[in-house]
Short mmCIF file of C-alpha atoms in Angstrom, two decimals:
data_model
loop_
_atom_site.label_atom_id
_atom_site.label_comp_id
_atom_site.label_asym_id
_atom_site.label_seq_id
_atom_site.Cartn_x
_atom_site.Cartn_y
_atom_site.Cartn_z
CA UNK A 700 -118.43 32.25 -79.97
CA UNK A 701 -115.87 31.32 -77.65
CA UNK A 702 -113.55 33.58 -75.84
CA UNK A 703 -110.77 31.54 -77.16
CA UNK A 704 -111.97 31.40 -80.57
CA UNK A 705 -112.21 35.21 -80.40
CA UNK A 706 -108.81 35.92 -78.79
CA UNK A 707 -107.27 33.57 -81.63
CA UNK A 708 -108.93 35.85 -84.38
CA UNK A 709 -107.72 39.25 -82.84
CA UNK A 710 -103.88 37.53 -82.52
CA UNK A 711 -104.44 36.83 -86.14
CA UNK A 712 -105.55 40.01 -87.22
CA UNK A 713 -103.16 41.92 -85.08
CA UNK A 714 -100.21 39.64 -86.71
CA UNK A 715 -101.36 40.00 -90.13
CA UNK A 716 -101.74 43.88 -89.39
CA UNK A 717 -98.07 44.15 -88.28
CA UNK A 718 -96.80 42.46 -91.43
CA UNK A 719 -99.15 44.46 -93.78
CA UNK A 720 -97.43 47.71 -91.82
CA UNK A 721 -93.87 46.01 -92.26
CA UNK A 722 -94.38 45.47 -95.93
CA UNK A 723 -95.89 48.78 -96.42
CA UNK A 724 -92.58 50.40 -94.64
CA UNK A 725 -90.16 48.58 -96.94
CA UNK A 726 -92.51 49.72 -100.17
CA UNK A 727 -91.37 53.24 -98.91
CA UNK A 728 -87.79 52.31 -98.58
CA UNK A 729 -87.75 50.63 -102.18
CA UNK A 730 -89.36 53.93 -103.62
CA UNK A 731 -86.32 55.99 -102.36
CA UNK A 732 -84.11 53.36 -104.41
CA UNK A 733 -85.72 53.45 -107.61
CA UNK A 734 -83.87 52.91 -110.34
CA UNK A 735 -86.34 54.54 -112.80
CA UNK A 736 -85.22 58.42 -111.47
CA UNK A 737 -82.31 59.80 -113.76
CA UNK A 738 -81.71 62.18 -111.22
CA UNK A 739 -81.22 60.15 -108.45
CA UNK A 740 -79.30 57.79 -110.42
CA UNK A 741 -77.02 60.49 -111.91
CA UNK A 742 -76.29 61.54 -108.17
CA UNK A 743 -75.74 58.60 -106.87
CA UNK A 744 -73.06 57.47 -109.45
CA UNK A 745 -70.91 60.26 -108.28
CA UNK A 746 -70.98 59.36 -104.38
CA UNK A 747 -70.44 56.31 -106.00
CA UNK A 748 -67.53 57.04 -108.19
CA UNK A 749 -66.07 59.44 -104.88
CA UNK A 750 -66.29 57.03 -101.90
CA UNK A 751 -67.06 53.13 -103.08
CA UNK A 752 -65.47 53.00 -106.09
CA UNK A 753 -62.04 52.96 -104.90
CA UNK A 754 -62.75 49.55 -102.64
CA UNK A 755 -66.01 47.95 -104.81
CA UNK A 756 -64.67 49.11 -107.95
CA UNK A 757 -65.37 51.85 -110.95
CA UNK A 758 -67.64 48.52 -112.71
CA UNK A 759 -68.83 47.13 -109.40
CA UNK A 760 -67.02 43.68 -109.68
CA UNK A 761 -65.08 44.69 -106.26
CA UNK A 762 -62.05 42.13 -105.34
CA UNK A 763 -62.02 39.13 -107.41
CA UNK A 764 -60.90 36.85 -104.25
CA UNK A 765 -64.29 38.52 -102.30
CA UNK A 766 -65.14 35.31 -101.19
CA UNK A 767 -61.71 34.54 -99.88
CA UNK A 768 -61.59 35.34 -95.79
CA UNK A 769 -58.63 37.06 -94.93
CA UNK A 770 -55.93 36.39 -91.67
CA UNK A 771 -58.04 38.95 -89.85
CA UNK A 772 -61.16 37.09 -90.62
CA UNK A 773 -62.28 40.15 -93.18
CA UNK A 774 -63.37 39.63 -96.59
CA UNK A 775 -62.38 41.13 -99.41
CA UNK A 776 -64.82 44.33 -100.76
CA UNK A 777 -67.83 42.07 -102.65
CA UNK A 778 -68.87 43.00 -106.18
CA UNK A 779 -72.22 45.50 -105.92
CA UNK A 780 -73.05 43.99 -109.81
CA UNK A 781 -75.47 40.87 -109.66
CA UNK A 782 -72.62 38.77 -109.63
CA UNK A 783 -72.66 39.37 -105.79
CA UNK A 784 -75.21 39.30 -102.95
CA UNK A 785 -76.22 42.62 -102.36
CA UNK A 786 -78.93 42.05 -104.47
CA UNK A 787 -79.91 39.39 -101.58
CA UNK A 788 -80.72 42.42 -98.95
CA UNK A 789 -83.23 44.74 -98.61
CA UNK A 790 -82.93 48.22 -99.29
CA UNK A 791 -83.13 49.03 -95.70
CA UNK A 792 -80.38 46.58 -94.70
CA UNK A 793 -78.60 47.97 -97.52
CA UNK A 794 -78.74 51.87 -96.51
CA UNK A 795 -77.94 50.57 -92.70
CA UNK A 796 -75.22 48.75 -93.91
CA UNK A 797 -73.61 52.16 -95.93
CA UNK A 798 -74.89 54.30 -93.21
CA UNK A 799 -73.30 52.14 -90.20
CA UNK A 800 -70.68 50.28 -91.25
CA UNK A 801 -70.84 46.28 -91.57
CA UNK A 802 -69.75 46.19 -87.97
CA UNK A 803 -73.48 45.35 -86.06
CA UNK A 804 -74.44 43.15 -89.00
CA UNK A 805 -71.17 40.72 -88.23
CA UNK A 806 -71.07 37.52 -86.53
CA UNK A 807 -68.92 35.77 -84.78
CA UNK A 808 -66.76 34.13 -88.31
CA UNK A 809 -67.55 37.00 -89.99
CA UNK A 810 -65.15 40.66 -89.21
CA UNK A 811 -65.85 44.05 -91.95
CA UNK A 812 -63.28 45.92 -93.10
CA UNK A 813 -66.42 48.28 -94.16
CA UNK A 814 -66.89 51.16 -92.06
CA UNK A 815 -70.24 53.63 -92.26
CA UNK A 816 -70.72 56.34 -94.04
CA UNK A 817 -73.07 57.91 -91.82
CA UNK A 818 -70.84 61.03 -90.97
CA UNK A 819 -69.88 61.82 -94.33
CA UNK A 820 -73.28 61.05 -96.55
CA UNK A 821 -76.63 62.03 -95.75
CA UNK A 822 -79.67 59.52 -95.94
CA UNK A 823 -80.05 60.95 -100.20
CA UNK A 824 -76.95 60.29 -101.30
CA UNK A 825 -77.06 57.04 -99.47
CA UNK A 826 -80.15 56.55 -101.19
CA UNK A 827 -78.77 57.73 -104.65
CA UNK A 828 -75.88 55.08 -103.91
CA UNK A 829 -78.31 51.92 -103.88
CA UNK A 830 -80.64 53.40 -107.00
CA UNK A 831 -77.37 53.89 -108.90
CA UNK A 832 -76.14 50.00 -107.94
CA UNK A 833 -79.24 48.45 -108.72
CA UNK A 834 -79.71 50.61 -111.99
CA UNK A 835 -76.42 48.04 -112.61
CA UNK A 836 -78.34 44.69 -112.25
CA UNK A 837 -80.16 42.97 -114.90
CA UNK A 838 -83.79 43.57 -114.47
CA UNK A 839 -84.42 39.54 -113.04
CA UNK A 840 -82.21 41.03 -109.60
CA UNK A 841 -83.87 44.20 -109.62
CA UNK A 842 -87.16 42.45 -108.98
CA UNK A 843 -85.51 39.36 -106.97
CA UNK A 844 -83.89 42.42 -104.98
CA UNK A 845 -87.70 43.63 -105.00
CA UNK A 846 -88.62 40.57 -102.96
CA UNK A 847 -86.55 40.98 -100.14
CA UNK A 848 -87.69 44.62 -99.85
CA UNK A 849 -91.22 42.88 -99.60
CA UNK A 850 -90.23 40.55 -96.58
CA UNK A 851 -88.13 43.50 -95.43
CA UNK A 852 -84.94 41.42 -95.62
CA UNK A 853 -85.23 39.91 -92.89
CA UNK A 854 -83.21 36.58 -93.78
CA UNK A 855 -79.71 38.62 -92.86
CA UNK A 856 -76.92 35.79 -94.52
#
């Protein structure tokens, strides 16, 4: 074999061995989430109903202009239902997003009015907050929501 041919396989297998250990990593983050645990569920529709529901609303449709930008370049709060895009992020970007505020995912159109919650709620209620959200979806966006976890959401819109 040639040393080139060799070097190509062991890029390969180290490349495929970082995604398998990427993949794996969201897995975990998608079993904090899970929609199937009452408990969890329970808990987080009362962080829910106590810090998001006054902005995303008590039914999760949030603002009805949400896709309307604002003077300050903000958007309205986005429904958290299917009708919106959260379903488009993985659970990771999702607790980052609660946890730190919009404010490092933004670009340069783009301004949050959302700050994080990182201060107030620990990483298990933040948890409980996405399993009780996506225990709101129709089961088609819990498993195209399941997807992104897979890639690890890595397609940030």
């Amino acid at each position: 074999m040639s040393r080139t041919f060799v070097l190509l396989i062991a890029g390969y297998l180290a490349l495929a061995g970082g995604a398998v250990g990427i993949m794996f990593i969201n897995g975990m983050f998608a079993a904090k989430s899970n929609v199937d645990n009452a408990e969890r569920v329970a808990h987080g529709l009362a962080i829910y109903s106590e810090h998001c529901a006054a902005c995303h609303g008590a039914d999760l449709k949030g603002d009805p202009d949400w896709e309307t930008q604002r003077a300050d370049r903000t958007y309205p709060p986005p429904p958290q239902d299917h009708t919106g895009h959260t379903w488009q992020h993985s659970d990771a970007e999702l607790f980052d997003y609660i946890r730190d505020g919009g404010e490092r995912f933004e670009r340069r159109a783009f301004k949050t009015a959302m700050g994080g919650y990182g201060d107030v709620l620990n990483s298990a209620d933040i948890w409980a907050v996405i399993a009780y959200v996506k225990s709101r979806w129709p089961k088609e966006f819990v498993a195209k929501q399941a997807r992104a976890n897979f890639l690890g959401g890595l397609h940030n819109h």
